[in-house]
Tab-separated table of C-alpha atoms in Angstrom:
chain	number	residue	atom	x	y	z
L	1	UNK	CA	-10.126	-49.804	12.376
L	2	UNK	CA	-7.562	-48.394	15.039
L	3	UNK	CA	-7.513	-44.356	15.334
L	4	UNK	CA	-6.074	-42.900	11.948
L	5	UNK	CA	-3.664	-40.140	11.791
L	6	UNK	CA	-4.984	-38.102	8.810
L	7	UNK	CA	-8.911	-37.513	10.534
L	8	UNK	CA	-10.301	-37.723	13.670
L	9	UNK	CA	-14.072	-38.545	11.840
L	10	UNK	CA	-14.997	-41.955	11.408
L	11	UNK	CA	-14.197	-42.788	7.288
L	12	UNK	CA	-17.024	-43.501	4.906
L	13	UNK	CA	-17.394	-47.204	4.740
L	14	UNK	CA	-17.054	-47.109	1.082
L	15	UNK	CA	-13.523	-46.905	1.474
L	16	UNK	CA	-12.965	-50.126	2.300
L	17	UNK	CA	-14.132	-51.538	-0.577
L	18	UNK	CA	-12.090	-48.549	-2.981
L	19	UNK	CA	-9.238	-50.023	-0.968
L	20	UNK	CA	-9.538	-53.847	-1.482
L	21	UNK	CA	-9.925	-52.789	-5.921
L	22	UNK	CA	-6.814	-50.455	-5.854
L	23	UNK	CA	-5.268	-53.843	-4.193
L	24	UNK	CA	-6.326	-55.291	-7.237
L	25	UNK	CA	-4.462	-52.959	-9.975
L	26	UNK	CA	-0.869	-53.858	-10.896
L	27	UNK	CA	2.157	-51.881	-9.282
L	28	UNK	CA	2.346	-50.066	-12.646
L	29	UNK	CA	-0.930	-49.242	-12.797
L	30	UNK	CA	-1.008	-48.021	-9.108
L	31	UNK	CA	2.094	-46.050	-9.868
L	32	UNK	CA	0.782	-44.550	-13.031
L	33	UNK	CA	-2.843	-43.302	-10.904
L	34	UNK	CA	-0.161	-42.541	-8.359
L	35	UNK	CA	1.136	-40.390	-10.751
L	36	UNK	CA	-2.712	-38.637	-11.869
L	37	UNK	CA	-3.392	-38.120	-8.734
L	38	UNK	CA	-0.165	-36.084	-7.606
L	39	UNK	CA	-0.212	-33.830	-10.566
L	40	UNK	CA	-3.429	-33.083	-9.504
L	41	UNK	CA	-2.788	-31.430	-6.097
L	42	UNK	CA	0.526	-29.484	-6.772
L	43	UNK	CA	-1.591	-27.849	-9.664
L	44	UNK	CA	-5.536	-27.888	-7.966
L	45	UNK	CA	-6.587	-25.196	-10.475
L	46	UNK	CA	-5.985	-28.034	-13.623
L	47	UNK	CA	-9.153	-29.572	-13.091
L	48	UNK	CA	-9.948	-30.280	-16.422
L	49	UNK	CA	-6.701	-32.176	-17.354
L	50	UNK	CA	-7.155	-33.955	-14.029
L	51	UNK	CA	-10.584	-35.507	-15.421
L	52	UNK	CA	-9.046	-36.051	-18.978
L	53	UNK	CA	-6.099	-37.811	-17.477
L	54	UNK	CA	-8.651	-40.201	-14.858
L	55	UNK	CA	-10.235	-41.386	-17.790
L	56	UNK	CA	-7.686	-42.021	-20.073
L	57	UNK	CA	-6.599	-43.952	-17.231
L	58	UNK	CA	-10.091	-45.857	-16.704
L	59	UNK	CA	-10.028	-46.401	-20.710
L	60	UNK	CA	-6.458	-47.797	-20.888
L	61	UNK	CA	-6.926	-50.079	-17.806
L	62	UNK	CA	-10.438	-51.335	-19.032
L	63	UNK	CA	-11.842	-49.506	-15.730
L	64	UNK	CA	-15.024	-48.154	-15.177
L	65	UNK	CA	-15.038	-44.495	-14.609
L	66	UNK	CA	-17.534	-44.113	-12.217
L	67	UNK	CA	-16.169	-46.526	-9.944
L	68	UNK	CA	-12.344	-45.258	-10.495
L	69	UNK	CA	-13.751	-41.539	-9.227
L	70	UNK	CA	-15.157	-43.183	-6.230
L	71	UNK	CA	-11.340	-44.639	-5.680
L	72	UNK	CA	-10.020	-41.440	-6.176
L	73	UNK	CA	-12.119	-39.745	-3.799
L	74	UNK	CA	-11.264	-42.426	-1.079
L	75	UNK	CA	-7.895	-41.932	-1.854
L	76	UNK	CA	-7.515	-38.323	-2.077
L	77	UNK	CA	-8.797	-37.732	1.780
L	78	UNK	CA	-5.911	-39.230	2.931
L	79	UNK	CA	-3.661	-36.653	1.549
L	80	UNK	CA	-5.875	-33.789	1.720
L	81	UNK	CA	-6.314	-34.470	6.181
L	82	UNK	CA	-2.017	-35.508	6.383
L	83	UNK	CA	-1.700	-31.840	4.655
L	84	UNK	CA	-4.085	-29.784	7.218
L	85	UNK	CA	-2.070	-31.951	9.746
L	86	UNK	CA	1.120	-32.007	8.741
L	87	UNK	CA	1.497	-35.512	8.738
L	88	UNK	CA	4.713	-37.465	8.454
L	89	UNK	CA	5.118	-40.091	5.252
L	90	UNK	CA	4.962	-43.005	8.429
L	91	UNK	CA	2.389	-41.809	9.379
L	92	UNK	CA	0.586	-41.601	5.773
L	93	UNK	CA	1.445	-45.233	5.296
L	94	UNK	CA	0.259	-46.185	8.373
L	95	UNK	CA	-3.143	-44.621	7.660
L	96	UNK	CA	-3.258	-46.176	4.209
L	97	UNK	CA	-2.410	-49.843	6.053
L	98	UNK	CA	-5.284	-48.996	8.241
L	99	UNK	CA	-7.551	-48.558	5.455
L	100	UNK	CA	-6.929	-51.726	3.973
L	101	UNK	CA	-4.122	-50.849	1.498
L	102	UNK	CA	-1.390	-53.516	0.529
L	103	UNK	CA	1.790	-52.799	2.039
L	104	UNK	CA	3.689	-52.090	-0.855
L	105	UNK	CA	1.408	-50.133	-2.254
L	106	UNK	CA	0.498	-48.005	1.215
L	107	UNK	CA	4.600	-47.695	1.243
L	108	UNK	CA	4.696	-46.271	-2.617
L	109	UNK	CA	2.302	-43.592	-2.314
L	110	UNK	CA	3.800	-42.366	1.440
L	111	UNK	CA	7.336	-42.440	-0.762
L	112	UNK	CA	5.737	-40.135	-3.242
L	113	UNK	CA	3.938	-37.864	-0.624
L	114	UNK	CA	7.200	-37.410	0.872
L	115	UNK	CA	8.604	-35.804	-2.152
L	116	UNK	CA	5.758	-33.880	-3.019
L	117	UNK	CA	5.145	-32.714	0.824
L	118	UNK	CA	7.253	-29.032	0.150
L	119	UNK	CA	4.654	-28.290	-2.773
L	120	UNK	CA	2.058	-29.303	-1.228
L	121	UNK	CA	2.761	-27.635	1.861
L	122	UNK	CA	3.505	-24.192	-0.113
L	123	UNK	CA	0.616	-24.654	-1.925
L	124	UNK	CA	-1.297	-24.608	1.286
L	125	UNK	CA	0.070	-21.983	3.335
L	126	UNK	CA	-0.428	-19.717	-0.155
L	127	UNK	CA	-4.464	-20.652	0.796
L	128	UNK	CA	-3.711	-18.786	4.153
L	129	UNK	CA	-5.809	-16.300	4.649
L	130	UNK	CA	-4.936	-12.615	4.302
L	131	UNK	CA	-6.515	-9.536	4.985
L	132	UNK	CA	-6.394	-6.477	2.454
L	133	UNK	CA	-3.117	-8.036	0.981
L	134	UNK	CA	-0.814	-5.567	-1.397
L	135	UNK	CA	-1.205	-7.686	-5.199
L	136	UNK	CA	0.838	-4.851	-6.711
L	137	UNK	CA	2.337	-1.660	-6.344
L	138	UNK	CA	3.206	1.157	-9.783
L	139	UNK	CA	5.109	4.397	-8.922
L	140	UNK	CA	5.488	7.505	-10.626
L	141	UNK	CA	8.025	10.451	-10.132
L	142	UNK	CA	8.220	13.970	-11.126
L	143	UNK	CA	8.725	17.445	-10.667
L	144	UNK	CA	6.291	20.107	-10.135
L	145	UNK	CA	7.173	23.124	-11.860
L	146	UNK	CA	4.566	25.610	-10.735
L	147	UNK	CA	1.217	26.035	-9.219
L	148	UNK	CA	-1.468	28.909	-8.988
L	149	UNK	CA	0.434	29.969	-5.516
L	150	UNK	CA	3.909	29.783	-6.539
L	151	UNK	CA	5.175	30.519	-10.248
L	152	UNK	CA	8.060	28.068	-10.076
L	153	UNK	CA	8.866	25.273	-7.551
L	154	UNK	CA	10.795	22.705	-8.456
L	155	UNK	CA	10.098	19.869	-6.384
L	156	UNK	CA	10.351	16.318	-6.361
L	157	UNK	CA	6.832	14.152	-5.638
L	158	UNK	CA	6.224	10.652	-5.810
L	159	UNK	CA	3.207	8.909	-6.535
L	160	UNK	CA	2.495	5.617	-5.489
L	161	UNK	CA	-0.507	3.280	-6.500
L	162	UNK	CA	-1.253	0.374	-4.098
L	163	UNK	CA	-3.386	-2.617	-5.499
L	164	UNK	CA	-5.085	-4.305	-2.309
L	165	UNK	CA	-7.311	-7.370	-2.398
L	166	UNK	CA	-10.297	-6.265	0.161
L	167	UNK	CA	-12.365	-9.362	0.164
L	168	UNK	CA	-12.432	-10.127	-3.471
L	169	UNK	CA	-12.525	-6.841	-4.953
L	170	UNK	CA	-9.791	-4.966	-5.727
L	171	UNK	CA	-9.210	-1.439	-4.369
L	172	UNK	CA	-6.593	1.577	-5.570
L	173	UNK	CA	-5.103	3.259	-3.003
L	174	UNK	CA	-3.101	6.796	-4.262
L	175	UNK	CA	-0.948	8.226	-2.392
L	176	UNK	CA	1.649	10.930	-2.536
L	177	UNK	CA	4.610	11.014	-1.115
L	178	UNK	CA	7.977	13.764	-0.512
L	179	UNK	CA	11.660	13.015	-0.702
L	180	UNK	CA	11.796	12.617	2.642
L	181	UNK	CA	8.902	10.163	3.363
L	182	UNK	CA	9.962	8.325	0.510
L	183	UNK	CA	13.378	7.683	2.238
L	184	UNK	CA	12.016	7.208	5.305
L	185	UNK	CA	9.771	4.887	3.899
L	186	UNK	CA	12.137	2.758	2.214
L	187	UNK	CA	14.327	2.727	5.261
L	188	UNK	CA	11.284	1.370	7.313
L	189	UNK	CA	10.985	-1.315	4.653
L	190	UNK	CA	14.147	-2.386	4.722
L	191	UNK	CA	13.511	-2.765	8.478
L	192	UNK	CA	10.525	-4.909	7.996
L	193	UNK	CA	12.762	-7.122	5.280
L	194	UNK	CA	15.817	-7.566	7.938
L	195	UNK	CA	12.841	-8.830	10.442
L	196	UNK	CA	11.052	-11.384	8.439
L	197	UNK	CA	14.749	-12.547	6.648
L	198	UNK	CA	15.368	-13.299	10.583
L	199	UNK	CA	12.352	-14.902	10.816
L	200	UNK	CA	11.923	-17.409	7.859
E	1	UNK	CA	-3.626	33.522	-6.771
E	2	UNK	CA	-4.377	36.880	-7.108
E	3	UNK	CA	-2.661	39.848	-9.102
E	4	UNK	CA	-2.456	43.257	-7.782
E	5	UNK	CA	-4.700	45.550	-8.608
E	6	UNK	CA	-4.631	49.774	-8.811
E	7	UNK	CA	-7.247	50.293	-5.598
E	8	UNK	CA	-4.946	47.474	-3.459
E	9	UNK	CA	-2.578	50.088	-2.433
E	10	UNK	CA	-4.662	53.116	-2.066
E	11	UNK	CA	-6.387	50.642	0.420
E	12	UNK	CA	-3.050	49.688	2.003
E	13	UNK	CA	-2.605	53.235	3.394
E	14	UNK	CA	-5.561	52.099	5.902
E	15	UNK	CA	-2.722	50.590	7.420
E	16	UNK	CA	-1.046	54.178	8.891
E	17	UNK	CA	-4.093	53.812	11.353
E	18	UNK	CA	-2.831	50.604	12.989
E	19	UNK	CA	-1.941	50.988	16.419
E	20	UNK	CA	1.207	49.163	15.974
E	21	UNK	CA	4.021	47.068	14.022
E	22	UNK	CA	3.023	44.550	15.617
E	23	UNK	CA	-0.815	45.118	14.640
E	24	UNK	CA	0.557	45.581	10.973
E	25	UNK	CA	2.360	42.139	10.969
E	26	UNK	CA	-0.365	39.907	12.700
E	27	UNK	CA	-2.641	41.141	9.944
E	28	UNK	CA	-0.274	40.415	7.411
E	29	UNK	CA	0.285	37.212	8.381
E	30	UNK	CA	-3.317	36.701	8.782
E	31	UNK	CA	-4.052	37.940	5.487
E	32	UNK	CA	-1.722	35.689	3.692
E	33	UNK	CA	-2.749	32.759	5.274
E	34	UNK	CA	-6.514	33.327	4.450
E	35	UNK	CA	-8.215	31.500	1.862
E	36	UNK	CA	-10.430	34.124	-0.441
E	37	UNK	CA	-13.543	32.551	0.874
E	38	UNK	CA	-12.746	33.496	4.908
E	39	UNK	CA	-11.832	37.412	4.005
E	40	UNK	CA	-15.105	38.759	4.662
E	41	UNK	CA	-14.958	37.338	8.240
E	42	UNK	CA	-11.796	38.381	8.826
E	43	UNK	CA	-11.739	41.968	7.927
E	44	UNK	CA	-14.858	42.024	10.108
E	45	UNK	CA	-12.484	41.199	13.096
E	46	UNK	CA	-9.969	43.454	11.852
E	47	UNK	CA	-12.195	46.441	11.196
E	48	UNK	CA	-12.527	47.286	14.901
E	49	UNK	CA	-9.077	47.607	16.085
E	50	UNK	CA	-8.272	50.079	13.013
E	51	UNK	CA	-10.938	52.063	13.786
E	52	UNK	CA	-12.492	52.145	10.204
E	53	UNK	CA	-15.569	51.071	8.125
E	54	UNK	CA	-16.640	47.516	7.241
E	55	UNK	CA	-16.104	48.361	3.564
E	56	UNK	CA	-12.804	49.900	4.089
E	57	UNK	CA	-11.678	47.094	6.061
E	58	UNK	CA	-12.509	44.373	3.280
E	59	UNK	CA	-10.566	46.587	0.917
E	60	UNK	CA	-7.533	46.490	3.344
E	61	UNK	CA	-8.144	42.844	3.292
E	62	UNK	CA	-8.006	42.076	0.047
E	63	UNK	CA	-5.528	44.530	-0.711
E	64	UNK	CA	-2.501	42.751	1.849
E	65	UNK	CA	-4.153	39.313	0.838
E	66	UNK	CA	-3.049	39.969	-2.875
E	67	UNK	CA	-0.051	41.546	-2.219
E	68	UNK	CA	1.647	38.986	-0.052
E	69	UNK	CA	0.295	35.874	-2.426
E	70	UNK	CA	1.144	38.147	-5.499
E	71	UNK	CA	4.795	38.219	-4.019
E	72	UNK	CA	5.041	34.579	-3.119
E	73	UNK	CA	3.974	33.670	-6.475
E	74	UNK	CA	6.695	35.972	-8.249
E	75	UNK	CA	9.332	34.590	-6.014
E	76	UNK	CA	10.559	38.027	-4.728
E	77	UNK	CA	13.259	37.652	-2.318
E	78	UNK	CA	15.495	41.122	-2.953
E	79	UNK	CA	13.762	44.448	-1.290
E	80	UNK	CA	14.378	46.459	-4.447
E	81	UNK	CA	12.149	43.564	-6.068
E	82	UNK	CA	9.631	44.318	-3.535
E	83	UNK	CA	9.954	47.999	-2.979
E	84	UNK	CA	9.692	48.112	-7.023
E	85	UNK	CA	5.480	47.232	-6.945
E	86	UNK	CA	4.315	50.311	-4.623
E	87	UNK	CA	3.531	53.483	-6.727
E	88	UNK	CA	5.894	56.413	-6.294
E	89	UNK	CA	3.319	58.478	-4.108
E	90	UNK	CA	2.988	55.621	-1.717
E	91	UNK	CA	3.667	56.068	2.307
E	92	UNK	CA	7.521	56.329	2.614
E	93	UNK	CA	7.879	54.613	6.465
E	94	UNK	CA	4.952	52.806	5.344
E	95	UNK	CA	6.430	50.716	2.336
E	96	UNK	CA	9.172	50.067	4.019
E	97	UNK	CA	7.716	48.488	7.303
E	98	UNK	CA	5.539	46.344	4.941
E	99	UNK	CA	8.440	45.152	2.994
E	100	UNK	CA	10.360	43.875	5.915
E	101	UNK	CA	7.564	41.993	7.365
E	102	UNK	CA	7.093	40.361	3.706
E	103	UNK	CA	11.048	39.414	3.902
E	104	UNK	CA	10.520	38.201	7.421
E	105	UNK	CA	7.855	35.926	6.433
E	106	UNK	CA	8.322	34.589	2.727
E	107	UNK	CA	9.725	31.698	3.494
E	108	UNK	CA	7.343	30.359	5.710
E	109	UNK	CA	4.539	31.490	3.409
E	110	UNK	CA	6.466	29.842	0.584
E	111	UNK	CA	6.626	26.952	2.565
E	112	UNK	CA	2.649	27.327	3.653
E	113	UNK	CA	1.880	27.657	-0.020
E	114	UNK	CA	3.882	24.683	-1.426
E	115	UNK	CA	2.536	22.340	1.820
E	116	UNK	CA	-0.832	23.107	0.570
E	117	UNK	CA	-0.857	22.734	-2.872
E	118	UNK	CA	-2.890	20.509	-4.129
E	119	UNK	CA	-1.764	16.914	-4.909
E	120	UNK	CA	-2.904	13.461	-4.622
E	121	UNK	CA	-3.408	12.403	-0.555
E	122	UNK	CA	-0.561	12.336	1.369
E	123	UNK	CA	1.057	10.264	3.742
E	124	UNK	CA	1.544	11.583	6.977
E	125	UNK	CA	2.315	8.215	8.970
E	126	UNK	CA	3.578	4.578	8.058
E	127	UNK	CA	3.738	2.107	11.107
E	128	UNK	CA	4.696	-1.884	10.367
E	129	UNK	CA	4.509	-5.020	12.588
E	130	UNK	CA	5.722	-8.701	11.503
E	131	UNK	CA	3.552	-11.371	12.495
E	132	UNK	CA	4.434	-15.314	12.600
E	133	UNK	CA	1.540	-17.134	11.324
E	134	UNK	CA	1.500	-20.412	13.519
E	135	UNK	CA	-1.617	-21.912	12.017
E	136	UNK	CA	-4.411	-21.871	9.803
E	137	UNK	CA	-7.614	-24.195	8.448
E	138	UNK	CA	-5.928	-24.845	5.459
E	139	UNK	CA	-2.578	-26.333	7.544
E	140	UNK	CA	-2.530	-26.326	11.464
E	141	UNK	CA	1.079	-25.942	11.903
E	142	UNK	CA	3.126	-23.542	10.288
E	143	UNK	CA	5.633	-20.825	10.873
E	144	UNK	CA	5.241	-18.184	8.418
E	145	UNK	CA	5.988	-14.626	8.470
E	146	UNK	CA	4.114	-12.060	7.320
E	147	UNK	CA	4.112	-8.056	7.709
E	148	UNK	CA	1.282	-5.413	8.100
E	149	UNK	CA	1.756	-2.041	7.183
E	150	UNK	CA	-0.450	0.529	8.138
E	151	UNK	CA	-0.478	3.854	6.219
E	152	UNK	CA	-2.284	7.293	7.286
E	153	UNK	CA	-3.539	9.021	4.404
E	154	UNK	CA	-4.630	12.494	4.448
E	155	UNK	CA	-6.929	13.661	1.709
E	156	UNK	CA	-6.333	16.548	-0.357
E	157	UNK	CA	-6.406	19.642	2.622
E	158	UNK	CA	-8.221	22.081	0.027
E	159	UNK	CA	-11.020	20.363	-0.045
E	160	UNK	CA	-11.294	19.610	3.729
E	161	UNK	CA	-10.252	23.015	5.984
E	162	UNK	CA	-9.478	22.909	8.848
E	163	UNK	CA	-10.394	19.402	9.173
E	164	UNK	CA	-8.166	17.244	7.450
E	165	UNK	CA	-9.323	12.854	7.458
E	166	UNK	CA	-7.297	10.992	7.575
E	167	UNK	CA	-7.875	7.217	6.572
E	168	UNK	CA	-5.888	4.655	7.948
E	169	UNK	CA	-4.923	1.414	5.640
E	170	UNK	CA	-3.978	-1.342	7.062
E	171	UNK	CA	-2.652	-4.081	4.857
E	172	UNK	CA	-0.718	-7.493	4.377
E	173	UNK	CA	1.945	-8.256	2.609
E	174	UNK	CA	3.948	-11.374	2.459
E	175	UNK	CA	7.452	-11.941	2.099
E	176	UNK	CA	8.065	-12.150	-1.706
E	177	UNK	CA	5.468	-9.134	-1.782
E	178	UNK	CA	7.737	-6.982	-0.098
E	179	UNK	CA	11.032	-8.204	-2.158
E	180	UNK	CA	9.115	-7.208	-5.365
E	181	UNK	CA	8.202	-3.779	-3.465
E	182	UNK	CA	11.817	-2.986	-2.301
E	183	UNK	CA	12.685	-3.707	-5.532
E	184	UNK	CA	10.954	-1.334	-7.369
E	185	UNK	CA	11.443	1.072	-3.885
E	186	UNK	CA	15.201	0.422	-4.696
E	187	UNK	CA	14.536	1.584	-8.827
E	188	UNK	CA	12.896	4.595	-8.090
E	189	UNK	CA	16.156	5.759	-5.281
E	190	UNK	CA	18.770	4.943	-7.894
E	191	UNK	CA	16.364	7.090	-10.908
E	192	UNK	CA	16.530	9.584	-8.047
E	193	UNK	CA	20.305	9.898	-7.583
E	194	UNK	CA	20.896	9.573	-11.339
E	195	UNK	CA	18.670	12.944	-11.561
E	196	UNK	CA	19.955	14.186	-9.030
E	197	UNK	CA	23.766	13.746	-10.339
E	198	UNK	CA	22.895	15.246	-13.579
């Protein structure tokens, strides 16, 4: 096997053989697992439906499960290494050729990864990781009318809570601010929004 | 807060032994900014330089310490306000030195008093840098911006003195974060100018 695009490893050898049985399904049957197996990684979290759906599949096909999950997972590294390296859809069908996938078939799934590449890819940058990031942010304003040092005031405060991730806890951050912070502050962020606008 | 009460101004006539104005008006100034806690120690400084007991000088003390805070409190800005709480008998020259160094001060006590009230922590300092994220484990190439914000917090200065801390918090926030913050940011300016306008 020449050098593949989507690892630099060397591939289990049971993918080989996965290969040569998905060579055996039908186009519409490849299509439909096609199909499975994309829903799957724009929505990860759907586990369960993912299983339901594989052996519906295996049921409907007269398919062994056990041997269809093996497929899958011989399949599914193919996708998972183009995404980490931001692989091309050539280059995805090349890597399926190389692992013993029919043409046609190796050219239908890069045809589908190319149109599910900007989910995929969003999906993974989301994974990024992120230190102490802002989840939410609740505000409060007011006016203080008096206090044990001055009988009446009448001034503006604002309260802001910050949500922040630290780890996997969340924290609560309070903080107070004046009229004029609070101007500043939303000038500054309108800053920050002008810079990453510039940047995207 | 404290409220005036009848020995304050017997105890204020200590004052005709100052050596100066100027004497007067550092130790009213002094005496306003005090919290009750540090009046002992400073009518121990003070005692010396008017020449009188340590027991007289804590009456002194307390006596200017409630008067100025009694007259931020009220609000007085008008000497007739002012010259209105001393009893008729009072020191003539005496009232009316004290009540100009209360006019010449009250707004910067007011201001004192209403910077340290006590409120949630503040924020003294907000500093922001954009970042390009070029790569990660999860996808080696990428271009994706991303901004950190670092707030100073200072806690509560009642409870801390003369030594404020200050925390700093440094956090991330990605681009649709920060839409969904300037969006409420925007809200609570437009609530403001609507109250404002009323």
């Amino acid at each position: 096997m020449g050098l593949l695009n989507f690892t630099r490893e060397p591939v289990p050898e049971a993918v080989s053989a996965d290969m040569h049985n998905l060579n055996q399904l039908s186009a519409q049957q490849f299509s439909a697992l096609t199909e499975v197996l994309f829903r799957f990684l724009t929505e990860p979290k759907e586990v369960e439906r993912f299983l339901t759906q594989l052996s519906d599949f295996a049921t409907m096909n007269k398919i062994s499960l056990g041997p269809l999950k093996n497929i899958v997972k011989s399949i599914l590294l193919v996708p998972n290494g183009a995404l980490k390296r931001n692989l091309s859809s050539e280059q995805v069908r090349a890597d399926f050729i190389a692992l013993g996938l029919s043409e046609e078939k190796a050219s239908y799934f890069a045809e589908q990864w190319k149109a599910n590449s900007p989910t995929l890819t969003r999906l993974a940058v989301g994974q990024t990781l992120m230190i102490n990031q802002l989840i939410d942010m609740e505000w409060k304003f007011g006016v203080t009318a008096g206090s044990s040092e001055l009988e009446k005031v009448g001034s503006i405060f604002l309260q802001l809570k910050l949500v922040v991730k630290k780890g996997s806890q969340l924290e609560n951050v309070y903080v107070e601010l004046t009229l004029p912070q609070f101007y500043s502050f939303l000038h500054e962020m309108e800053r920050v929004k002008t810079s990453l606008e510039s940047f995207s | 807060m404290a409220a005036l009460r009848d020995g304050d101004f017997a105890a204020l006539q200590i004052l005709l032994k100052a050596p100066s104005k100027d004497a007067v008006r550092q130790l009213c100034q002094e005496c306003f900014s005090s919290p009750p806690a540090a009046l002992g120690p400073l009518a121990q400084r003070a005692g010396p330089g008017l020449a009188v007991s340590a027991e007289e000088a804590e009456q002194l003390v307390s006596a200017l310490h409630n008067l100025t805070r009694h007259v931020v409190y009220r609000g007085l800005t008008r000497a007739e306000d002012i010259l209105c709480l001393f009893p008729e008998n009072f020191h003539q020259n005496l009232k009316n030195l004290l009540t100009k160094i209360i006019l010449e001060n009250i707004s910067a006590w007011r201001n004192e008093a209403q910077a340290s009230q006590i409120s949630l922590p503040r924020l003294v300092d907000m500093d922001w840098r954009v970042d390009i994220k070029t790569s990660s484990d999860s996808i080696v190439r990428m271009a994706v911006p991303t901004c950190l914000l670092q707030l100073k917090i200072q806690e509560d200065a009642a409870l801390c003195g003369n030594n404020p801390v200050v925390s700093a918090l440094t956090m991330e926030l990605s681009k649709e974060t920060l839409d969904t913050m300037l969006e409420g940011l925007g809200r609570i300016r437009d609530q403001l100018s609507a109250v404002a306008n009323k």
